[in-house]
Coordinates of C-alpha atoms in Angstrom, one line a residue:
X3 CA 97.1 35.0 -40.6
X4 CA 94.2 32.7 -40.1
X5 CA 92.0 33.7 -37.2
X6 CA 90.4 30.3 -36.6
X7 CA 88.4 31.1 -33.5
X8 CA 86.0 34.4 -33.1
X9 CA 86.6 35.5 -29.3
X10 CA 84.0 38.0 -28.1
X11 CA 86.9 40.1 -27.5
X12 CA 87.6 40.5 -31.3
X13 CA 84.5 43.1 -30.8
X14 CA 85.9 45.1 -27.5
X15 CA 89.5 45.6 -29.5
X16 CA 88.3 47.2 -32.9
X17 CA 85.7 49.3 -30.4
X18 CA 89.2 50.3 -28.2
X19 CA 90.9 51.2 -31.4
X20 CA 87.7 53.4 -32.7
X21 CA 87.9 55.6 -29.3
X22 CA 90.3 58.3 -29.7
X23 CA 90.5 58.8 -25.9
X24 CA 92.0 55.3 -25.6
X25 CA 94.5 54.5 -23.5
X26 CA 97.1 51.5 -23.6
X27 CA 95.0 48.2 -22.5
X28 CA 96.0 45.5 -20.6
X29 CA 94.4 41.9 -21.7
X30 CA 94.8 40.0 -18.6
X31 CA 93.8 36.1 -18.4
X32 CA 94.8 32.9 -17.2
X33 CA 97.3 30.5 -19.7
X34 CA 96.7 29.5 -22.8
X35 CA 93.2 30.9 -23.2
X36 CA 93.8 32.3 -26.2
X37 CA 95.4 36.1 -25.4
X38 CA 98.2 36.4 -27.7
X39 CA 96.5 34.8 -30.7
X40 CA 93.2 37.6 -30.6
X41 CA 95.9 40.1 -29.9
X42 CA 98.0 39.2 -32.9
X43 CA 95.1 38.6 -35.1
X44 CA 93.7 42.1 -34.3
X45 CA 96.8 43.9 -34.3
X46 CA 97.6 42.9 -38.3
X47 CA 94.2 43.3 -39.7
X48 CA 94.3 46.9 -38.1
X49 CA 97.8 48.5 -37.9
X50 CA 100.6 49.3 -40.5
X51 CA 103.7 48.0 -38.5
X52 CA 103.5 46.4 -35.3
X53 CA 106.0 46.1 -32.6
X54 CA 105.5 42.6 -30.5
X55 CA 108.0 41.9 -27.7
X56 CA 107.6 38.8 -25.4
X57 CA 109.2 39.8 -22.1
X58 CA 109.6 35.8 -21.4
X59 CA 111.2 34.3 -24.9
X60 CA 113.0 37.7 -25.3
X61 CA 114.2 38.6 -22.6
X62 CA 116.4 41.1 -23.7
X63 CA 114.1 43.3 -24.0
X64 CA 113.6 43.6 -20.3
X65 CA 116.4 46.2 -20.1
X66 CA 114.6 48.4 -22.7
X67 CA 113.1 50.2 -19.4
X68 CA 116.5 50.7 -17.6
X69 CA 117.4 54.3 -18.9
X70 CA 113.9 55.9 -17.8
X71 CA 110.6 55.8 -18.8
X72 CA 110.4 58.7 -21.9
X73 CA 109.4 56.9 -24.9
X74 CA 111.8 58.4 -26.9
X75 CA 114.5 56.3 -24.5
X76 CA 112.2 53.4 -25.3
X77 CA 112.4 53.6 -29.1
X78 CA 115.7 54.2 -28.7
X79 CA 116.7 51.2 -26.9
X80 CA 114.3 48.6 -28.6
X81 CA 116.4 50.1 -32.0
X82 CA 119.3 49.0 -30.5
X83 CA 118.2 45.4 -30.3
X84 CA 116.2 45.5 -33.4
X85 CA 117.4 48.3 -36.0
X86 CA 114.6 46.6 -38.3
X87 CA 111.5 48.1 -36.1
X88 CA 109.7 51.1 -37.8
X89 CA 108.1 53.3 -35.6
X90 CA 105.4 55.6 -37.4
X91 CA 103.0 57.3 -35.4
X92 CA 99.5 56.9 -35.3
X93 CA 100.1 53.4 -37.6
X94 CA 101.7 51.5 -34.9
X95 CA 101.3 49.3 -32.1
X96 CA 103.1 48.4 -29.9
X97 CA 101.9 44.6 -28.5
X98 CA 103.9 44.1 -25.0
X99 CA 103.7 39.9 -24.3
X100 CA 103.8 38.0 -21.1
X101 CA 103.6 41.9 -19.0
X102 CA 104.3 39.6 -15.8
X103 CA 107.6 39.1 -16.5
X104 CA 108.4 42.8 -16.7
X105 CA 106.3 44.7 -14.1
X106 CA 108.4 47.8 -15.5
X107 CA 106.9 47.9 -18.9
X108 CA 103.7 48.6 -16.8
X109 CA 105.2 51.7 -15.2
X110 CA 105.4 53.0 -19.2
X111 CA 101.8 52.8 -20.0
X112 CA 101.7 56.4 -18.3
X113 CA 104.0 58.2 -20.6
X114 CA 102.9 56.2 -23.8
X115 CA 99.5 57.8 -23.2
X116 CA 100.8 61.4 -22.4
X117 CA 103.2 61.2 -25.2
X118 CA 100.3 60.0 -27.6
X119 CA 101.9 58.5 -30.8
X120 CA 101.6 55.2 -30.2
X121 CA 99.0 52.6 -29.3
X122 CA 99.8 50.0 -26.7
X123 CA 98.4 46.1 -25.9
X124 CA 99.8 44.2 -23.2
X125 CA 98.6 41.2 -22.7
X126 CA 99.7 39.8 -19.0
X127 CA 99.7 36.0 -17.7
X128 CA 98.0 35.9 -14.1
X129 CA 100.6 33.5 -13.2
X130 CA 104.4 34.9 -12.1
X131 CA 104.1 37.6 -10.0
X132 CA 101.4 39.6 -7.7
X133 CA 99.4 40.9 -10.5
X134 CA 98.8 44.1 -7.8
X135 CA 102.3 45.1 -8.6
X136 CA 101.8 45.4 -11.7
X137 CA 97.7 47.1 -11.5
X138 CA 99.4 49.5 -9.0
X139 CA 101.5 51.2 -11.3
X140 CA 100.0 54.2 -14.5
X141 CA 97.0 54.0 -12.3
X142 CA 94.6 56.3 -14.5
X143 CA 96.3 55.8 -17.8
X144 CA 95.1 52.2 -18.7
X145 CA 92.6 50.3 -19.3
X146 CA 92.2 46.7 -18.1
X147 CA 90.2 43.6 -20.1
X148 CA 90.0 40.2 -18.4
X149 CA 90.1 37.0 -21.1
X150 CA 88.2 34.1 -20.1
X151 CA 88.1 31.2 -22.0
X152 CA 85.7 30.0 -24.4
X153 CA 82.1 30.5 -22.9
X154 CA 79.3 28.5 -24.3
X155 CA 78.3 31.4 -26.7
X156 CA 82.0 31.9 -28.8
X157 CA 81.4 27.5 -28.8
X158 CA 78.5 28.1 -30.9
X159 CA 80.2 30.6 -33.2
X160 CA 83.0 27.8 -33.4
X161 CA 80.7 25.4 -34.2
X162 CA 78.9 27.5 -37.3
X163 CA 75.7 29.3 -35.3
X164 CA 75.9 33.1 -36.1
X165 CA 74.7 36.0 -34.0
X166 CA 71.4 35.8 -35.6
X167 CA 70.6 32.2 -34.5
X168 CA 72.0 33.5 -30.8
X169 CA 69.9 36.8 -30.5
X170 CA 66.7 34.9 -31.4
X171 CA 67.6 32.5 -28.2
X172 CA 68.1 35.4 -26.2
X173 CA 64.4 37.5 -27.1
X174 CA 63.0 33.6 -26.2
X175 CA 64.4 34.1 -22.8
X176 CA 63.3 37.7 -22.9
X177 CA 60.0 36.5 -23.8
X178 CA 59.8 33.2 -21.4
X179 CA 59.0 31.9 -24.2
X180 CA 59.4 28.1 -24.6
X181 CA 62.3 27.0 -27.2
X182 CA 60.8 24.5 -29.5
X183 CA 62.0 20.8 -29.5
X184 CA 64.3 20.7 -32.2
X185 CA 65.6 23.8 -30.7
X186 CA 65.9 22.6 -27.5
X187 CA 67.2 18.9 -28.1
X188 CA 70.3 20.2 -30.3
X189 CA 70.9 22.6 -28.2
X190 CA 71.3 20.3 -25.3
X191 CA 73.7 17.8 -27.3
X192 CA 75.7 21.2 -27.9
X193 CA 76.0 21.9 -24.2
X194 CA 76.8 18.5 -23.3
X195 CA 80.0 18.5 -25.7
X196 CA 80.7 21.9 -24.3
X197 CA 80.2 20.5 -21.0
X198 CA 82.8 18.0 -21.8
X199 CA 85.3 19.4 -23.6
X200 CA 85.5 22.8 -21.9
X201 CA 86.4 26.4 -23.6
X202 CA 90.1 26.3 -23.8
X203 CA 90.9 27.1 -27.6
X204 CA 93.6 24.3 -28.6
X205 CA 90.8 21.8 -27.0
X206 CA 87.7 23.5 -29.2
X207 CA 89.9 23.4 -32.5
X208 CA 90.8 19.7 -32.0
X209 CA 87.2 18.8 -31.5
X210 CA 85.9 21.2 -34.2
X211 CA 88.5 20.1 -37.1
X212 CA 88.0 16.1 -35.9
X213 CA 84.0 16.6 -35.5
X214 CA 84.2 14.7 -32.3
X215 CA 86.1 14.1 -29.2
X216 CA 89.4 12.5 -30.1
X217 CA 92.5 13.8 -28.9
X218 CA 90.6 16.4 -26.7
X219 CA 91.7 14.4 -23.6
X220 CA 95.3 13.9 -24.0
X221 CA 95.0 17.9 -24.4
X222 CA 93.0 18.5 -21.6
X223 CA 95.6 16.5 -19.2
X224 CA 98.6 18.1 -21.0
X225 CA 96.7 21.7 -19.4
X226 CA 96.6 20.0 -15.8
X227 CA 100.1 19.1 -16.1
X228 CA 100.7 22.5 -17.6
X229 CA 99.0 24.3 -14.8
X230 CA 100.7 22.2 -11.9
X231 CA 104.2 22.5 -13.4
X232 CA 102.9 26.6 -12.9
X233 CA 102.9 25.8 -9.8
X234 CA 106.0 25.0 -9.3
X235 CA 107.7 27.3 -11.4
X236 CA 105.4 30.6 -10.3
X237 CA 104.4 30.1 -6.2
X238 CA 106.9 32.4 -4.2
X239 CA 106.8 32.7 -0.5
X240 CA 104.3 30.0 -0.4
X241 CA 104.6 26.0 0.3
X242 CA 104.3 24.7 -2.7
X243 CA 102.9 20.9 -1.6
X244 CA 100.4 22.5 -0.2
X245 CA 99.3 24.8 -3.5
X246 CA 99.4 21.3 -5.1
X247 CA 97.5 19.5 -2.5
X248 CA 94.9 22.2 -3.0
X249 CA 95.1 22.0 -6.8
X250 CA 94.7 18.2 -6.8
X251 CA 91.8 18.0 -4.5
X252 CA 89.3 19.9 -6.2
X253 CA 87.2 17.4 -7.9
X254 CA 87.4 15.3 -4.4
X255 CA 85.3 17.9 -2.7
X256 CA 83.0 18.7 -5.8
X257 CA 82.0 15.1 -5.9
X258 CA 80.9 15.7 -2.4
X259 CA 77.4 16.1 -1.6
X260 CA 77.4 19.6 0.1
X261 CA 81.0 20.6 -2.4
X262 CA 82.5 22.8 0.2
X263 CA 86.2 22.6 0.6
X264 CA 87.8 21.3 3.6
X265 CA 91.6 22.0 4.5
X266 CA 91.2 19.3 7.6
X267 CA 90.7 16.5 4.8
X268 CA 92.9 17.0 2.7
X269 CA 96.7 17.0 5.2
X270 CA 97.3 15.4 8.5
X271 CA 96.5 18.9 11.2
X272 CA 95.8 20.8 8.2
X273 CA 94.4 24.1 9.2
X274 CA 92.5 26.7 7.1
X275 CA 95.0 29.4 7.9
X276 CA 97.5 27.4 6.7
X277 CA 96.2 26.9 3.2
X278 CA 94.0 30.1 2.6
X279 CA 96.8 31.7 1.1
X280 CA 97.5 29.0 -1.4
X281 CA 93.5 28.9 -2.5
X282 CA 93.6 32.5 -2.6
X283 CA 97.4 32.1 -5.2
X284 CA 95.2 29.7 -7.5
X285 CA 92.0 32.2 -7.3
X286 CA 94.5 34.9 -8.6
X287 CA 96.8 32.7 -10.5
X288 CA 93.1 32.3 -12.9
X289 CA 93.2 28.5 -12.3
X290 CA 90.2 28.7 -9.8
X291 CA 86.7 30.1 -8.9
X292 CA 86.0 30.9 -5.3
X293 CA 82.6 30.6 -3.8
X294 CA 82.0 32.5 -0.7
X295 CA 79.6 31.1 1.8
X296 CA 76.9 34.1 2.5
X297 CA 76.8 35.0 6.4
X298 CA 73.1 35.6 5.5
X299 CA 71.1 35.5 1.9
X300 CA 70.7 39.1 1.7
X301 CA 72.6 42.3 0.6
X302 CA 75.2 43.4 0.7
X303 CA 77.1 41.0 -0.5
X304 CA 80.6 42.5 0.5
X305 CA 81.6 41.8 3.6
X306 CA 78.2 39.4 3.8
X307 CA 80.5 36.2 3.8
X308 CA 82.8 33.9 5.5
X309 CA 86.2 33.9 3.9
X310 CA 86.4 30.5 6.1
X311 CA 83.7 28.5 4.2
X312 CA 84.2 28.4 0.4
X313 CA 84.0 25.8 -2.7
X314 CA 86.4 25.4 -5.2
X315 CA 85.7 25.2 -8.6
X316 CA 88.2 25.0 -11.7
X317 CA 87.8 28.1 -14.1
X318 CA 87.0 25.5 -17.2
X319 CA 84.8 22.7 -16.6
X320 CA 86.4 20.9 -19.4
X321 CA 89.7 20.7 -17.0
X322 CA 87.7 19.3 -14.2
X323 CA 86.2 16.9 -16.4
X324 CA 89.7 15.7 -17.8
X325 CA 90.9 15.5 -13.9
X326 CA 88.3 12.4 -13.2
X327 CA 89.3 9.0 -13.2
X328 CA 89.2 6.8 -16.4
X329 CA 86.0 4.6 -15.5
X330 CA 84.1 8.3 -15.3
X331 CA 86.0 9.6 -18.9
X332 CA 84.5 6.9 -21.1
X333 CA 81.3 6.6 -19.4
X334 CA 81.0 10.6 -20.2
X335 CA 82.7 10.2 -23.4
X336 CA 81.1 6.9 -25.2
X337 CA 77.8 6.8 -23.5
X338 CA 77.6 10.8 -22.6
X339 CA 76.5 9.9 -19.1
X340 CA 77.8 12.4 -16.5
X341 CA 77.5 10.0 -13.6
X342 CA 78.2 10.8 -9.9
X343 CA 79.6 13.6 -11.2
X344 CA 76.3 15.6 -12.5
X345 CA 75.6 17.6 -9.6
X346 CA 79.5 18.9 -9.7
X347 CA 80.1 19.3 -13.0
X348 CA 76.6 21.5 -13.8
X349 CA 77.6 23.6 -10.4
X350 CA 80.8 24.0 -11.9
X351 CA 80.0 25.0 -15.6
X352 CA 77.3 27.5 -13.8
X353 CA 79.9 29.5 -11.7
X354 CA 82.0 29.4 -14.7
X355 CA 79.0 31.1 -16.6
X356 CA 78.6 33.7 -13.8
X357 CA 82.0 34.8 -13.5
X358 CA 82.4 34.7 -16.7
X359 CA 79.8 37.6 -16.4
X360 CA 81.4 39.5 -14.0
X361 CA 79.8 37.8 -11.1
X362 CA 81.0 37.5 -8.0
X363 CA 80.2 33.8 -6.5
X364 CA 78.4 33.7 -3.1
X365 CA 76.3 30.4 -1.9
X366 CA 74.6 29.9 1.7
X367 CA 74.0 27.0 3.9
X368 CA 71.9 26.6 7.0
X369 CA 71.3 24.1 9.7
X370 CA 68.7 25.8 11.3
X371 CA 66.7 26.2 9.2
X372 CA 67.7 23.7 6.8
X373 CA 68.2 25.8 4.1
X374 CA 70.8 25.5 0.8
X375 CA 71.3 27.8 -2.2
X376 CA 74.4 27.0 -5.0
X377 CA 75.0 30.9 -6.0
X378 CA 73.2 34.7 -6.0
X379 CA 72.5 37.2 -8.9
X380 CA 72.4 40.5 -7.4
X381 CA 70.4 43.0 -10.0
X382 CA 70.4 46.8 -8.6
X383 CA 67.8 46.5 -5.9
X384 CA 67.7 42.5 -5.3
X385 CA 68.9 39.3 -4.5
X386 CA 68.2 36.5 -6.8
X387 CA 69.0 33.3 -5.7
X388 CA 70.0 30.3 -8.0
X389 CA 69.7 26.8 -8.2
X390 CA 71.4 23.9 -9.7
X391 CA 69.7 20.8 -10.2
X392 CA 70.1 18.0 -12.5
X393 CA 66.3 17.2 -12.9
X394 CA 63.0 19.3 -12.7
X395 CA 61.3 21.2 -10.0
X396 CA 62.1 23.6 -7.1
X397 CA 63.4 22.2 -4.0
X398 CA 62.2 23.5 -0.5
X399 CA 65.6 25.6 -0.4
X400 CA 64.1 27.6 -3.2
X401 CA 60.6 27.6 -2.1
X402 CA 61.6 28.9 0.8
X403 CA 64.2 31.6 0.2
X404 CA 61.9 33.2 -2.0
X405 CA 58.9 34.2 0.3

């Protein structure tokens, strides 16, 4: 099987599999980010048989979970729909597909890890069902991983740059030391096209094996149509105009100048407590980043915020891109000009970079004083404040949070 893509998370599994206190892991993620094709890839370079069950296309298997949780009850019952299975312990895995769509198979992971034999993957849709209902349950036995897609450093790898080239970048940061032009001009021209065409795998393979941006679009808008069809198909309990309304108004309020979301614009007596619970679906759902506005720039953090005040971001800048209109997607595409859209689309691919970090995204903004910062770093002991700008130079905001 041809593993076209190197995912950072190639690394984590073959570390999972070297620990022998590993427990079943659960590789969580947003659709179509590339889960089950990592998984797969990992699973037949490194295991003798492998058991793979997709709890949506098989859905059979559902019931394999009705007679108890003992894994000999299991085995038993996955024979009965597939005689063909080996199990050998110690040389199996067993992969557990689409884990939202069988919040039992989660309850298992306990007595897979007491029972020892076998090793467990599920990977798990954010999509479907409360993901709590499913992180709730073998609490102590398993281990999570969350998937992003592509950041801008698995782009270079995709595009031939090995770790070498990418360490030496990083001891020039460690260094402040100045990249040289070459360096810096191709490196630029990489990030635009990253920029543009986002991290989702299908879209980095079409541009990759093309060597430019054709057919990258018609992609990207198939994933928007994707995603709101999800909608549709997934939100329970919840209106589902207005999970849309929210969904199609993103790139409205980024184009703004201050970016912040506002319910009251987007529906006739719209009100935030209306909606909060359909921004807060697509946070979980993985199609979104929230950005919490900062009561006061200054730890902590938790419980520092208004949950009232907020941007929206999309989780891959490339989607955002592909949600503009047509004027804006061949002046970015044929002239590489990110128009009116600069200011949104670098915020956008910057939170992106944080969370995909494991940050937490916080801005603030003051009246009095007039004061404006896009996100916050927190190290151990500080609060480092972070600004994006599509030119050179510090604005007063920074200058002034800073003394």
């Amino acid at each position: 099987m041809e593993q076209l893509l190197k995912r950072k998370i190639d690394a984590f599994l073959v570390s999972w599999k070297k620990n022998p206190e590993r427990k079943p892991l659960i590789v969580k993620g947003a659709r179509q980010i590339g889960k089950t094709r990592s998984i797969d890839f990992f699973a037949t370079q490194h295991y003798k048989h492998v058991i793979q069950i997709n709890f949506v296309e098989q859905i059979k298997y559902r019931e394999i979970f009705n007679d108890g949780f003992e894994v000999d009850t299991i085995l038993k019952n996955i024979s009965l729909l597939n005689p063909a299975f080996e199990f050998v312990p110690k040389e199996t895995l067993f992969f557990f597909d689409e884990l939202q769509a069988c919040p039992n198979c989660a309850t298992s992971l306990k007595f897979f890890k007491l029972d020892g034999r076998f090793d467990v993957i599920c990977s798990g849709s954010l999509m479907g069902i409360n993901y709590q209902e499913i992180e709730s349950n073998s609490v102590g036995y398993k281990e999570e991983y969350e998937m992003h897609s592509m950041d801008f450093e698995e782009f270079l790898w995709a595009k031939g740059y090995d770790e070498h080239f990418i360490d030496d970048l990083y001891q020039s940061m460690i260094e402040v030391k100045p990249l040289a032009t070459l360096q810096m001009n191709v490196l630029f021209e990489l990030f635009r096209d990253y920029v543009t065409i986002g991290g989702m795998p299908e879209v980095v393979n079409t541009y990759i094996r093309n060597k430019n941006f054709s057919g990258t679009l018609a992609i990207q808008q198939q994933l928007l149509k994707d995603y709101e069809e999800d909608i549709t198909k997934y939100v329970e309990g919840l209106d589902k105009a207005k999970v849309k309304a929210v969904y199609n108004h993103i790139s409205t309020f980024l184009a703004k100048e201050n970016k912040r979301f506002q319910i009251t614009k987007i529906g006739r007596n719209a009100r935030n407590r209306d909606y909060i619970s359909c921004v807060e679906w697509l946070a979980d759902a993985g199609i979104v980043n929230l950005c919490y506005c900062l009561n006061h720039p200054e730890l902590p953090l938790k419980g520092n915020y208004d949950p009232k005040l907020y941007k929206i971001y999309y989780k891959d800048t490339g989607l955002l891109i592909a949600s503009l209109d047509e004027e804006a997607q061949e002046d970015l595409r044929a002239n590489k000009n990110l128009g009116t859209y600069k200011g949104a689309i670098y915020e956008n691919i910057v939170g992106d970079m944080l969370v995909k970090q494991g940050y937490t995204l916080y801005y603030y903004n003051s009246d009095k004083p007039a004061l404006e910062m896009d996100f916050f770093v927190r190290d151990a002991n500080s609060l480092i404040p972070v600004e994006v700008k599509s030119n050179d130079g510090a604005t007063a905001s920074l200058v002034t949070i800073q003394q």
